[in-house]
PDB file of C-alpha atoms and ligand atoms in Angstrom:
ATOM      1  CA  MET L   1       0.000   0.000   0.000  1.00 72.00           C
ATOM      2  CA  ASN L   2       1.074   3.622  -0.449  1.00 86.00           C
ATOM      3  CA  LEU L   3       2.305   5.225   2.771  1.00 90.00           C
ATOM      4  CA  SER L   4       0.836   8.708   2.531  1.00 90.00           C
ATOM      5  CA  THR L   5       2.793  10.113   5.507  1.00 94.00           C
ATOM      6  CA  ILE L   6       6.237   9.584   3.945  1.00 95.00           C
ATOM      7  CA  VAL L   7       8.018  12.804   2.945  1.00 95.00           C
ATOM      8  CA  GLU L   8      11.561  11.454   2.517  1.00 94.00           C
ATOM      9  CA  VAL L   9      13.225   8.185   1.485  1.00 95.00           C
ATOM     10  CA  ARG L  10      16.965   8.016   2.094  1.00 95.00           C
ATOM     11  CA  ARG L  11      19.243   5.511   0.374  1.00 96.00           C
ATOM     12  CA  PRO L  12      22.569   5.782   2.208  1.00 94.00           C
ATOM     13  CA  MET L  13      25.716   4.122   0.842  1.00 94.00           C
ATOM     14  CA  SER L  14      27.153   4.052   4.373  1.00 91.00           C
ATOM     15  CA  LEU L  15      25.771   4.536   7.865  1.00 84.00           C
ATOM     16  CA  GLY L  16      27.973   7.618   8.288  1.00 85.00           C
ATOM     17  CA  GLU L  17      25.567   9.397   5.931  1.00 87.00           C
ATOM     18  CA  ILE L  18      22.700   8.988   8.375  1.00 83.00           C
ATOM     19  CA  GLN L  19      22.529  12.085  10.499  1.00 81.00           C
ATOM     20  CA  GLY L  20      19.618  13.496  12.410  1.00 81.00           C
ATOM     21  CA  TRP L  21      17.636  10.430  13.416  1.00 89.00           C
ATOM     22  CA  HIS L  22      14.229  11.550  14.725  1.00 93.00           C
ATOM     23  CA  ASP L  23      11.037   9.903  15.944  1.00 92.00           C
ATOM     24  CA  GLY L  24       9.494   9.738  12.461  1.00 96.00           C
ATOM     25  CA  CYS L  25      12.419   7.729  11.014  1.00 96.00           C
ATOM     26  CA  SER L  26      12.154   4.017  10.277  1.00 97.00           C
ATOM     27  CA  TRP L  27      14.624   1.544   8.827  1.00 97.00           C
ATOM     28  CA  LEU L  28      13.273  -0.024   5.652  1.00 98.00           C
ATOM     29  CA  ALA L  29      14.331  -3.612   4.930  1.00 98.00           C
ATOM     30  CA  GLY L  30      12.141  -5.719   2.614  1.00 96.00           C
ATOM     31  CA  GLY L  31       9.118  -3.539   3.399  1.00 96.00           C
ATOM     32  CA  THR L  32       6.761  -6.535   3.501  1.00 95.00           C
ATOM     33  CA  TRP L  33       5.355  -5.460   6.838  1.00 95.00           C
ATOM     34  CA  LEU L  34       6.035  -1.726   6.597  1.00 96.00           C
ATOM     35  CA  PHE L  35       3.973  -1.445   3.412  1.00 95.00           C
ATOM     36  CA  SER L  36       1.262  -3.829   4.591  1.00 93.00           C
ATOM     37  CA  GLU L  37      -0.504  -1.344   6.868  1.00 94.00           C
ATOM     38  CA  PRO L  38      -0.626   2.429   7.509  1.00 93.00           C
ATOM     39  CA  GLN L  39       2.369   3.815   9.404  1.00 95.00           C
ATOM     40  CA  PRO L  40       1.025   7.156  10.680  1.00 94.00           C
ATOM     41  CA  ALA L  41       4.046   7.743  12.947  1.00 95.00           C
ATOM     42  CA  VAL L  42       6.597   7.357  10.125  1.00 97.00           C
ATOM     43  CA  ASN L  43       7.584  10.173   7.758  1.00 96.00           C
ATOM     44  CA  THR L  44      11.142   9.119   6.774  1.00 96.00           C
ATOM     45  CA  LEU L  45      12.280   5.742   5.461  1.00 97.00           C
ATOM     46  CA  ILE L  46      15.958   4.787   5.489  1.00 97.00           C
ATOM     47  CA  ASP L  47      16.476   2.011   2.984  1.00 97.00           C
ATOM     48  CA  LEU L  48      19.033  -0.566   4.138  1.00 97.00           C
ATOM     49  CA  ASP L  49      19.365  -2.164   0.697  1.00 96.00           C
ATOM     50  CA  SER L  50      21.755   0.517  -0.612  1.00 96.00           C
ATOM     51  CA  LEU L  51      24.288  -0.401   2.108  1.00 96.00           C
ATOM     52  CA  GLY L  52      25.141  -3.479   0.018  1.00 96.00           C
ATOM     53  CA  TRP L  53      25.907  -5.864   2.874  1.00 97.00           C
ATOM     54  CA  THR L  54      27.062  -9.377   1.882  1.00 98.00           C
ATOM     55  CA  PRO L  55      24.032 -11.567   2.662  1.00 98.00           C
ATOM     56  CA  LEU L  56      25.819 -14.686   3.922  1.00 98.00           C
ATOM     57  CA  ALA L  57      29.444 -15.273   4.925  1.00 98.00           C
ATOM     58  CA  VAL L  58      30.897 -18.601   6.032  1.00 97.00           C
ATOM     59  CA  THR L  59      33.790 -18.277   8.492  1.00 96.00           C
ATOM     60  CA  GLU L  60      35.562 -20.665  10.848  1.00 95.00           C
ATOM     61  CA  ALA L  61      33.419 -19.246  13.627  1.00 97.00           C
ATOM     62  CA  GLY L  62      30.148 -19.978  11.854  1.00 98.00           C
ATOM     63  CA  LEU L  63      27.682 -18.306   9.521  1.00 98.00           C
ATOM     64  CA  ASP L  64      27.225 -14.545   9.438  1.00 98.00           C
ATOM     65  CA  ILE L  65      23.783 -13.599   8.204  1.00 98.00           C
ATOM     66  CA  ALA L  66      23.435  -9.929   7.305  1.00 98.00           C
ATOM     67  CA  ALA L  67      20.208  -8.413   8.586  1.00 98.00           C
ATOM     68  CA  THR L  68      19.414  -7.551   4.949  1.00 98.00           C
ATOM     69  CA  CYS L  69      19.765 -11.184   3.770  1.00 98.00           C
ATOM     70  CA  ARG L  70      16.559 -12.175   1.967  1.00 97.00           C
ATOM     71  CA  VAL L  71      14.592 -15.223   3.009  1.00 96.00           C
ATOM     72  CA  ALA L  72      15.142 -16.599  -0.522  1.00 95.00           C
ATOM     73  CA  GLU L  73      18.929 -16.242  -0.138  1.00 97.00           C
ATOM     74  CA  LEU L  74      18.930 -18.197   3.102  1.00 97.00           C
ATOM     75  CA  GLN L  75      16.671 -20.795   1.522  1.00 95.00           C
ATOM     76  CA  ALA L  76      19.240 -21.382  -1.242  1.00 96.00           C
ATOM     77  CA  PHE L  77      22.186 -21.670   1.159  1.00 97.00           C
ATOM     78  CA  GLU L  78      24.117 -24.928   1.196  1.00 95.00           C
ATOM     79  CA  GLY L  79      26.714 -25.071   3.931  1.00 92.00           C
ATOM     80  CA  PRO L  80      29.743 -27.295   4.522  1.00 95.00           C
ATOM     81  CA  PRO L  81      28.838 -30.996   5.067  1.00 94.00           C
ATOM     82  CA  ALA L  82      29.770 -30.742   8.741  1.00 96.00           C
ATOM     83  CA  TRP L  83      26.938 -28.275   9.290  1.00 98.00           C
ATOM     84  CA  ARG L  84      24.171 -30.786   9.807  1.00 97.00           C
ATOM     85  CA  ALA L  85      21.721 -28.126  10.952  1.00 98.00           C
ATOM     86  CA  VAL L  86      21.447 -26.430   7.522  1.00 98.00           C
ATOM     87  CA  PRO L  87      18.299 -28.369   6.418  1.00 97.00           C
ATOM     88  CA  LEU L  88      16.576 -26.698   9.379  1.00 98.00           C
ATOM     89  CA  PHE L  89      16.806 -23.393   7.455  1.00 97.00           C
ATOM     90  CA  ARG L  90      14.345 -24.644   4.852  1.00 95.00           C
ATOM     91  CA  GLN L  91      12.104 -26.365   7.386  1.00 95.00           C
ATOM     92  CA  CYS L  92      11.690 -23.070   9.226  1.00 95.00           C
ATOM     93  CA  ILE L  93      11.249 -21.039   6.038  1.00 93.00           C
ATOM     94  CA  ASP L  94       8.451 -23.415   5.033  1.00 90.00           C
ATOM     95  CA  ALA L  95       6.766 -22.651   8.357  1.00 87.00           C
ATOM     96  CA  PHE L  96       6.144 -19.024   7.400  1.00 80.00           C
ATOM     97  CA  LEU L  97       2.583 -17.994   6.768  1.00 72.00           C
ATOM     98  CA  MET L  98       4.075 -15.465   4.348  1.00 68.00           C
ATOM     99  CA  SER L  99       3.855 -16.872   0.854  1.00 69.00           C
ATOM    100  CA  PHE L 100       6.858 -17.677  -1.315  1.00 73.00           C
ATOM    101  CA  LYS L 101       5.939 -14.532  -3.252  1.00 75.00           C
ATOM    102  CA  ILE L 102       7.491 -12.314  -0.593  1.00 84.00           C
ATOM    103  CA  TRP L 103      10.543 -14.509   0.137  1.00 87.00           C
ATOM    104  CA  ASN L 104      12.478 -12.418  -2.390  1.00 91.00           C
ATOM    105  CA  ALA L 105      11.739  -9.244  -0.433  1.00 94.00           C
ATOM    106  CA  ALA L 106      11.442 -10.138   3.264  1.00 96.00           C
ATOM    107  CA  THR L 107      14.714 -10.106   5.189  1.00 98.00           C
ATOM    108  CA  ILE L 108      15.980 -12.149   8.112  1.00 98.00           C
ATOM    109  CA  GLY L 109      16.647  -8.967  10.109  1.00 98.00           C
ATOM    110  CA  GLY L 110      13.184  -7.591   9.365  1.00 98.00           C
ATOM    111  CA  ASN L 111      11.613 -10.772  10.657  1.00 97.00           C
ATOM    112  CA  ILE L 112      13.627 -10.686  13.871  1.00 98.00           C
ATOM    113  CA  CYS L 113      12.973  -6.976  14.440  1.00 98.00           C
ATOM    114  CA  MET L 114       9.231  -7.500  13.905  1.00 98.00           C
ATOM    115  CA  SER L 115       9.453  -9.865  16.886  1.00 98.00           C
ATOM    116  CA  LEU L 116       6.178 -11.663  16.208  1.00 96.00           C
ATOM    117  CA  PRO L 117       5.600 -14.981  18.006  1.00 96.00           C
ATOM    118  CA  ALA L 118       5.294 -16.699  14.595  1.00 93.00           C
ATOM    119  CA  GLY L 119       8.560 -15.201  13.347  1.00 95.00           C
ATOM    120  CA  ALA L 120      10.112 -18.344  11.931  1.00 95.00           C
ATOM    121  CA  MET L 121      13.526 -16.698  11.516  1.00 97.00           C
ATOM    122  CA  ILE L 122      13.443 -15.954  15.237  1.00 98.00           C
ATOM    123  CA  SER L 123      12.742 -19.637  15.915  1.00 98.00           C
ATOM    124  CA  LEU L 124      15.573 -20.710  13.606  1.00 98.00           C
ATOM    125  CA  THR L 125      18.248 -18.302  14.789  1.00 98.00           C
ATOM    126  CA  ALA L 126      17.344 -18.688  18.475  1.00 98.00           C
ATOM    127  CA  ALA L 127      17.483 -22.495  18.211  1.00 98.00           C
ATOM    128  CA  LEU L 128      20.905 -22.288  16.536  1.00 98.00           C
ATOM    129  CA  GLU L 129      22.190 -20.063  19.341  1.00 98.00           C
ATOM    130  CA  GLY L 130      22.381 -16.989  17.117  1.00 98.00           C
ATOM    131  CA  VAL L 131      23.905 -13.789  18.416  1.00 98.00           C
ATOM    132  CA  CYS L 132      22.833 -10.398  17.044  1.00 98.00           C
ATOM    133  CA  THR L 133      25.232  -7.536  16.477  1.00 98.00           C
ATOM    134  CA  LEU L 134      23.401  -4.293  17.122  1.00 98.00           C
ATOM    135  CA  TRP L 135      24.557  -0.857  16.040  1.00 96.00           C
ATOM    136  CA  PRO L 136      23.168   1.846  18.340  1.00 94.00           C
ATOM    137  CA  ARG L 137      22.785   5.372  16.961  1.00 90.00           C
ATOM    138  CA  GLU L 138      25.465   6.498  19.440  1.00 87.00           C
ATOM    139  CA  GLY L 139      28.145   4.347  21.067  1.00 89.00           C
ATOM    140  CA  ALA L 140      29.814   1.026  20.439  1.00 95.00           C
ATOM    141  CA  PRO L 141      28.139  -2.008  18.837  1.00 96.00           C
ATOM    142  CA  ARG L 142      26.693  -4.533  21.274  1.00 97.00           C
ATOM    143  CA  GLU L 143      25.934  -8.248  21.013  1.00 98.00           C
ATOM    144  CA  VAL L 144      22.703  -9.848  22.215  1.00 98.00           C
ATOM    145  CA  PRO L 145      21.559 -13.467  21.771  1.00 98.00           C
ATOM    146  CA  VAL L 146      18.424 -13.696  19.606  1.00 98.00           C
ATOM    147  CA  VAL L 147      16.629 -15.423  22.466  1.00 98.00           C
ATOM    148  CA  ASP L 148      17.172 -12.330  24.639  1.00 98.00           C
ATOM    149  CA  LEU L 149      16.528  -9.731  21.946  1.00 98.00           C
ATOM    150  CA  VAL L 150      12.884 -10.733  21.500  1.00 98.00           C
ATOM    151  CA  THR L 151      10.977 -10.016  24.702  1.00 98.00           C
ATOM    152  CA  GLY L 152       7.314 -10.420  23.709  1.00 98.00           C
ATOM    153  CA  ASN L 153       4.681 -10.117  20.997  1.00 97.00           C
ATOM    154  CA  HIS L 154       6.075  -7.350  18.725  1.00 97.00           C
ATOM    155  CA  ALA L 155       8.482  -6.325  21.512  1.00 98.00           C
ATOM    156  CA  ASN L 156      12.258  -6.406  21.739  1.00 98.00           C
ATOM    157  CA  THR L 157      15.219  -4.719  23.369  1.00 98.00           C
ATOM    158  CA  LEU L 158      16.195  -2.601  20.338  1.00 97.00           C
ATOM    159  CA  ARG L 159      16.686   1.008  21.395  1.00 95.00           C
ATOM    160  CA  PRO L 160      15.296   3.890  19.317  1.00 93.00           C
ATOM    161  CA  GLY L 161      17.125   3.985  15.997  1.00 95.00           C
ATOM    162  CA  GLU L 162      19.279   0.977  16.866  1.00 96.00           C
ATOM    163  CA  LEU L 163      20.115  -1.159  13.845  1.00 97.00           C
ATOM    164  CA  LEU L 164      20.386  -4.928  13.687  1.00 98.00           C
ATOM    165  CA  ARG L 165      23.537  -5.440  11.599  1.00 98.00           C
ATOM    166  CA  ASN L 166      23.892  -9.208  11.500  1.00 98.00           C
ATOM    167  CA  ILE L 167      23.228 -12.525  13.196  1.00 98.00           C
ATOM    168  CA  ARG L 168      26.048 -15.006  13.761  1.00 98.00           C
ATOM    169  CA  LEU L 169      25.196 -18.704  14.017  1.00 98.00           C
ATOM    170  CA  PRO L 170      28.144 -20.441  15.741  1.00 98.00           C
ATOM    171  CA  ALA L 171      29.741 -23.388  13.932  1.00 98.00           C
ATOM    172  CA  SER L 172      29.266 -25.515  17.076  1.00 97.00           C
ATOM    173  CA  ALA L 173      25.474 -25.096  16.863  1.00 98.00           C
ATOM    174  CA  LEU L 174      25.430 -25.621  13.081  1.00 98.00           C
ATOM    175  CA  ALA L 175      27.179 -28.980  13.575  1.00 98.00           C
ATOM    176  CA  LYS L 176      24.456 -30.324  15.883  1.00 98.00           C
ATOM    177  CA  ARG L 177      21.671 -32.730  14.968  1.00 98.00           C
ATOM    178  CA  THR L 178      18.273 -31.057  14.855  1.00 98.00           C
ATOM    179  CA  ALA L 179      14.606 -31.946  14.938  1.00 98.00           C
ATOM    180  CA  MET L 180      11.699 -29.614  14.340  1.00 98.00           C
ATOM    181  CA  ARG L 181       7.901 -29.729  14.522  1.00 97.00           C
ATOM    182  CA  GLN L 182       5.396 -27.076  13.591  1.00 96.00           C
ATOM    183  CA  VAL L 183       1.637 -26.976  13.837  1.00 95.00           C
ATOM    184  CA  SER L 184      -1.063 -24.518  12.774  1.00 92.00           C
ATOM    185  CA  LEU L 185      -4.768 -24.535  13.555  1.00 86.00           C
ATOM    186  CA  THR L 186      -5.569 -24.054   9.855  1.00 81.00           C
ATOM    187  CA  LYS L 187      -3.810 -25.255   6.725  1.00 76.00           C
ATOM    188  CA  LEU L 188      -1.113 -22.695   5.834  1.00 75.00           C
ATOM    189  CA  GLY L 189      -2.126 -20.736   8.941  1.00 79.00           C
ATOM    190  CA  ARG L 190       0.189 -18.892  11.270  1.00 88.00           C
ATOM    191  CA  SER L 191       2.214 -21.251  13.481  1.00 93.00           C
ATOM    192  CA  ALA L 192       0.558 -22.151  16.776  1.00 96.00           C
ATOM    193  CA  ALA L 193       3.731 -23.906  17.895  1.00 97.00           C
ATOM    194  CA  LEU L 194       7.172 -24.239  16.357  1.00 97.00           C
ATOM    195  CA  ILE L 195       9.439 -26.434  18.445  1.00 98.00           C
ATOM    196  CA  ILE L 196      13.088 -27.188  17.679  1.00 98.00           C
ATOM    197  CA  ALA L 197      15.685 -29.212  19.534  1.00 98.00           C
ATOM    198  CA  THR L 198      19.382 -29.551  18.834  1.00 98.00           C
ATOM    199  CA  VAL L 199      21.814 -32.074  20.272  1.00 98.00           C
ATOM    200  CA  GLY L 200      25.561 -32.652  20.065  1.00 96.00           C
ATOM    201  CA  GLU L 201      27.294 -35.654  18.490  1.00 86.00           C
ATOM    202  CA  ASP L 202      27.416 -37.720  21.680  1.00 86.00           C
ATOM    203  CA  GLY L 203      23.902 -36.900  22.831  1.00 89.00           C
ATOM    204  CA  ALA L 204      25.211 -34.060  24.974  1.00 93.00           C
ATOM    205  CA  ASP L 205      23.920 -30.507  25.193  1.00 96.00           C
ATOM    206  CA  PHE L 206      20.244 -30.982  24.337  1.00 98.00           C
ATOM    207  CA  LEU L 207      18.652 -27.605  23.689  1.00 98.00           C
ATOM    208  CA  LEU L 208      14.889 -27.267  23.269  1.00 98.00           C
ATOM    209  CA  THR L 209      13.497 -24.027  21.815  1.00 98.00           C
ATOM    210  CA  VAL L 210       9.775 -23.364  22.119  1.00 98.00           C
ATOM    211  CA  SER L 211       8.395 -20.629  19.880  1.00 98.00           C
ATOM    212  CA  ALA L 212       5.099 -19.440  18.346  1.00 97.00           C
ATOM    213  CA  ALA L 213       3.220 -21.049  21.274  1.00 98.00           C
ATOM    214  CA  THR L 214       4.762 -18.429  23.534  1.00 98.00           C
ATOM    215  CA  PRO L 215       5.057 -14.637  23.051  1.00 98.00           C
ATOM    216  CA  ARG L 216       8.854 -14.947  22.875  1.00 98.00           C
ATOM    217  CA  PRO L 217      11.212 -17.890  22.330  1.00 98.00           C
ATOM    218  CA  VAL L 218      11.871 -19.960  25.434  1.00 98.00           C
ATOM    219  CA  GLN L 219      14.829 -22.326  25.790  1.00 98.00           C
ATOM    220  CA  LEU L 220      15.448 -25.332  28.019  1.00 98.00           C
ATOM    221  CA  ARG L 221      18.972 -26.721  28.122  1.00 98.00           C
ATOM    222  CA  PHE L 222      19.947 -30.196  29.367  1.00 98.00           C
ATOM    223  CA  SER L 223      23.450 -31.615  29.626  1.00 97.00           C
ATOM    224  CA  ALA L 224      22.192 -34.790  27.900  1.00 96.00           C
ATOM    225  CA  CYS L 225      19.016 -35.908  26.172  1.00 96.00           C
ATOM    226  CA  PRO L 226      16.413 -35.890  28.992  1.00 97.00           C
ATOM    227  CA  SER L 227      13.897 -38.595  29.857  1.00 97.00           C
ATOM    228  CA  ALA L 228      10.252 -38.004  28.924  1.00 98.00           C
ATOM    229  CA  ASP L 229       9.420 -37.172  32.549  1.00 98.00           C
ATOM    230  CA  ALA L 230      12.353 -34.811  32.941  1.00 98.00           C
ATOM    231  CA  LEU L 231      11.432 -32.951  29.756  1.00 98.00           C
ATOM    232  CA  ARG L 232       7.756 -32.697  30.679  1.00 98.00           C
ATOM    233  CA  GLY L 233       8.618 -31.570  34.214  1.00 98.00           C
ATOM    234  CA  ALA L 234      11.013 -28.883  32.979  1.00 98.00           C
ATOM    235  CA  LEU L 235       8.516 -27.659  30.376  1.00 98.00           C
ATOM    236  CA  ASP L 236       5.706 -27.338  32.918  1.00 98.00           C
ATOM    237  CA  GLU L 237       7.933 -25.613  35.433  1.00 98.00           C
ATOM    238  CA  ARG L 238       9.213 -23.065  32.920  1.00 98.00           C
ATOM    239  CA  LEU L 239       5.953 -22.664  31.024  1.00 98.00           C
ATOM    240  CA  PRO L 240       2.842 -22.680  33.219  1.00 98.00           C
ATOM    241  CA  LEU L 241      -0.455 -22.230  31.338  1.00 98.00           C
ATOM    242  CA  HIS L 242      -0.420 -18.425  31.576  1.00 98.00           C
ATOM    243  CA  ALA L 243       2.989 -18.292  29.835  1.00 98.00           C
ATOM    244  CA  TYR L 244       1.464 -19.486  26.534  1.00 98.00           C
ATOM    245  CA  PHE L 245       0.348 -17.018  23.854  1.00 97.00           C
ATOM    246  CA  ASP L 246      -3.449 -17.014  23.703  1.00 96.00           C
ATOM    247  CA  ASP L 247      -4.751 -15.644  20.377  1.00 94.00           C
ATOM    248  CA  VAL L 248      -6.925 -16.475  17.361  1.00 91.00           C
ATOM    249  CA  HIS L 249      -4.283 -18.949  16.192  1.00 90.00           C
ATOM    250  CA  GLY L 250      -4.833 -21.103  19.274  1.00 94.00           C
ATOM    251  CA  SER L 251      -5.849 -20.899  22.927  1.00 96.00           C
ATOM    252  CA  ALA L 252      -3.270 -21.240  25.679  1.00 98.00           C
ATOM    253  CA  PRO L 253      -4.483 -24.761  26.668  1.00 98.00           C
ATOM    254  CA  TYR L 254      -4.236 -25.870  23.020  1.00 97.00           C
ATOM    255  CA  LYS L 255      -0.738 -24.455  22.656  1.00 98.00           C
ATOM    256  CA  GLN L 256       0.363 -26.012  25.927  1.00 98.00           C
ATOM    257  CA  HIS L 257      -0.970 -29.367  24.759  1.00 98.00           C
ATOM    258  CA  VAL L 258       0.744 -29.293  21.354  1.00 98.00           C
ATOM    259  CA  THR L 259       3.990 -28.010  22.858  1.00 98.00           C
ATOM    260  CA  ARG L 260       4.165 -30.950  25.270  1.00 98.00           C
ATOM    261  CA  TYR L 261       3.201 -33.385  22.487  1.00 98.00           C
ATOM    262  CA  LEU L 262       5.663 -32.092  19.890  1.00 98.00           C
ATOM    263  CA  ALA L 263       8.507 -31.709  22.381  1.00 98.00           C
ATOM    264  CA  GLU L 264       8.174 -35.365  23.277  1.00 98.00           C
ATOM    265  CA  GLN L 265       8.162 -36.376  19.590  1.00 98.00           C
ATOM    266  CA  ILE L 266      11.354 -34.400  19.075  1.00 98.00           C
ATOM    267  CA  ARG L 267      12.972 -35.890  22.172  1.00 98.00           C
ATOM    268  CA  LEU L 268      12.256 -39.393  20.880  1.00 97.00           C
ATOM    269  CA  GLU L 269      13.608 -38.531  17.437  1.00 97.00           C
ATOM    270  CA  LEU L 270      16.907 -37.259  18.810  1.00 96.00           C
ATOM    271  CA  ALA L 271      17.327 -39.749  21.671  1.00 93.00           C
TER     272      ALA L 271
HETATM  273  C1  FAD T 301       1.154 -11.966   3.663  1.00 76.55           C
HETATM  274  C2  FAD T 301       2.096 -11.773   4.820  1.00 76.55           C
HETATM  275  C3  FAD T 301       2.421 -12.873   5.602  1.00 76.55           C
HETATM  276  C4  FAD T 301       3.303 -12.723   6.678  1.00 76.55           C
HETATM  277  N1  FAD T 301       3.605 -13.821   7.433  1.00 76.55           N
HETATM  278  C5  FAD T 301       4.436 -13.697   8.486  1.00 76.55           C
HETATM  279  C6  FAD T 301       4.768 -14.827   9.303  1.00 76.55           C
HETATM  280  O1  FAD T 301       4.311 -15.955   9.087  1.00 76.55           O
HETATM  281  N2  FAD T 301       5.578 -14.656  10.351  1.00 76.55           N
HETATM  282  C7  FAD T 301       6.106 -13.420  10.629  1.00 76.55           C
HETATM  283  O2  FAD T 301       6.872 -13.299  11.588  1.00 76.55           O
HETATM  284  N3  FAD T 301       5.835 -12.344   9.883  1.00 76.55           N
HETATM  285  C8  FAD T 301       5.004 -12.441   8.827  1.00 76.55           C
HETATM  286  N4  FAD T 301       4.711 -11.335   8.081  1.00 76.55           N
HETATM  287  C9  FAD T 301       5.250 -10.007   8.507  1.00 76.55           C
HETATM  288  C10 FAD T 301       6.542  -9.588   7.745  1.00 76.55           C
HETATM  289  O3  FAD T 301       6.345  -9.658   6.364  1.00 76.55           O
HETATM  290  C11 FAD T 301       7.742 -10.449   8.118  1.00 76.55           C
HETATM  291  O4  FAD T 301       7.957 -10.397   9.520  1.00 76.55           O
HETATM  292  C12 FAD T 301       9.028 -10.061   7.380  1.00 76.55           C
HETATM  293  O5  FAD T 301      10.052 -10.995   7.674  1.00 76.55           O
HETATM  294  C13 FAD T 301       9.522  -8.675   7.715  1.00 76.55           C
HETATM  295  O6  FAD T 301      10.739  -8.471   7.036  1.00 76.55           O
HETATM  296  P1  FAD T 301      10.982  -7.215   6.080  1.00 76.55           P
HETATM  297  O7  FAD T 301      12.393  -7.312   5.631  1.00 76.55           O
HETATM  298  O8  FAD T 301       9.973  -7.120   5.001  1.00 76.55           O
HETATM  299  O9  FAD T 301      10.805  -6.036   7.137  1.00 76.55           O
HETATM  300  P2  FAD T 301      10.203  -4.563   6.959  1.00 76.55           P
HETATM  301  O10 FAD T 301       8.747  -4.609   6.665  1.00 76.55           O
HETATM  302  O11 FAD T 301      11.061  -3.743   6.030  1.00 76.55           O
HETATM  303  O12 FAD T 301      10.475  -4.019   8.468  1.00 76.55           O
HETATM  304  C14 FAD T 301       9.782  -4.572   9.562  1.00 76.55           C
HETATM  305  C15 FAD T 301      10.155  -3.764  10.830  1.00 76.55           C
HETATM  306  O13 FAD T 301      11.483  -4.079  11.250  1.00 76.55           O
HETATM  307  C16 FAD T 301      12.313  -2.909  11.256  1.00 76.55           C
HETATM  308  N5  FAD T 301      13.617  -3.327  10.748  1.00 76.55           N
HETATM  309  C17 FAD T 301      13.845  -4.032   9.614  1.00 76.55           C
HETATM  310  N6  FAD T 301      15.152  -4.325   9.503  1.00 76.55           N
HETATM  311  C18 FAD T 301      15.763  -3.793  10.594  1.00 76.55           C
HETATM  312  C19 FAD T 301      17.114  -3.786  11.058  1.00 76.55           C
HETATM  313  N7  FAD T 301      18.096  -4.374  10.371  1.00 76.55           N
HETATM  314  N8  FAD T 301      17.393  -3.164  12.238  1.00 76.55           N
HETATM  315  C20 FAD T 301      16.396  -2.559  12.953  1.00 76.55           C
HETATM  316  N9  FAD T 301      15.103  -2.551  12.568  1.00 76.55           N
HETATM  317  C21 FAD T 301      14.791  -3.162  11.396  1.00 76.55           C
HETATM  318  C22 FAD T 301      11.596  -1.909  10.339  1.00 76.55           C
HETATM  319  O14 FAD T 301      11.923  -0.566  10.693  1.00 76.55           O
HETATM  320  C23 FAD T 301      10.128  -2.245  10.619  1.00 76.55           C
HETATM  321  O15 FAD T 301       9.706  -1.669  11.833  1.00 76.55           O
HETATM  322  C24 FAD T 301       3.850 -11.452   6.986  1.00 76.55           C
HETATM  323  C25 FAD T 301       3.531 -10.348   6.165  1.00 76.55           C
HETATM  324  C26 FAD T 301       2.659 -10.499   5.100  1.00 76.55           C
HETATM  325  C27 FAD T 301       2.355  -9.288   4.266  1.00 76.55           C
END
């Protein structure tokens, strides 16, 4: 849709060109959300595309995903054979309600900054222990794990004008075995639960990430693959009924039920 309040669109070649951030400014990534509804508080868009960041970079430390990397670019990524978690990228991308038609526009950073419970790139990068590099308007860059950046439904710890620069997935997490389950109340509907677990080679370091069923991603870490009772006990302790996200895509009791059910399926698959 046309945004009738916009009076300026900036296309900086470097961040140094961006002076005078004010309340009406907004970073523009793929624009798939920004242009999907009126933005009465926004009068200036700052397009990140012109910065020309390399979408994906493989290093010894892991995979650097630029915030401006498109969903389609991540979907096409094929990592080194040792990175057994790479097929999880496509599983999570398939979990989007957003159709393939906007994969070429929507960015990984935009999805994380939107901080919606059904943000499948939040699920993916949180489960793979991703760490965000944030560029504040003033001061030094800071690093925040994805799981801590997102604090609720459309809520995060980004400060005004702060920019998500990239997300690093550590090689250690990319080497782990993974299992994922996703469920929606309706066919192609928004995720009601998206549950991922990762585990090391020797069955050590089992990490369960619950998302979509909860307003923000929630992680449970075990030194080894837990028993069914231990997993269920830990889930119920960390996520009492009121901690589930109750909305039109599923009631809290429904989401609690499917979370327990899918977590156990995943545990069995990885055990
Ligand atoms: C049909 C449809 C289906 C959708 N389905 C889903 C879905 O299933 N799950 C879901 O989570 N979302 C969904 N969305 C919402 C949205 O399209 C996605 O979240 C998308 O990933 C946003 O990315 P974008 O690059 O288009 O962000 P934009 O629309 O450009 O930006 C989104 C917000 O993030 C901010 N932002 C973007 N990049 C940065 C950055 N690097 N640093 C700081 N702030 C930044 C922008 O200022 C803006 O406030 C859907 C949208 C549509 C239209």
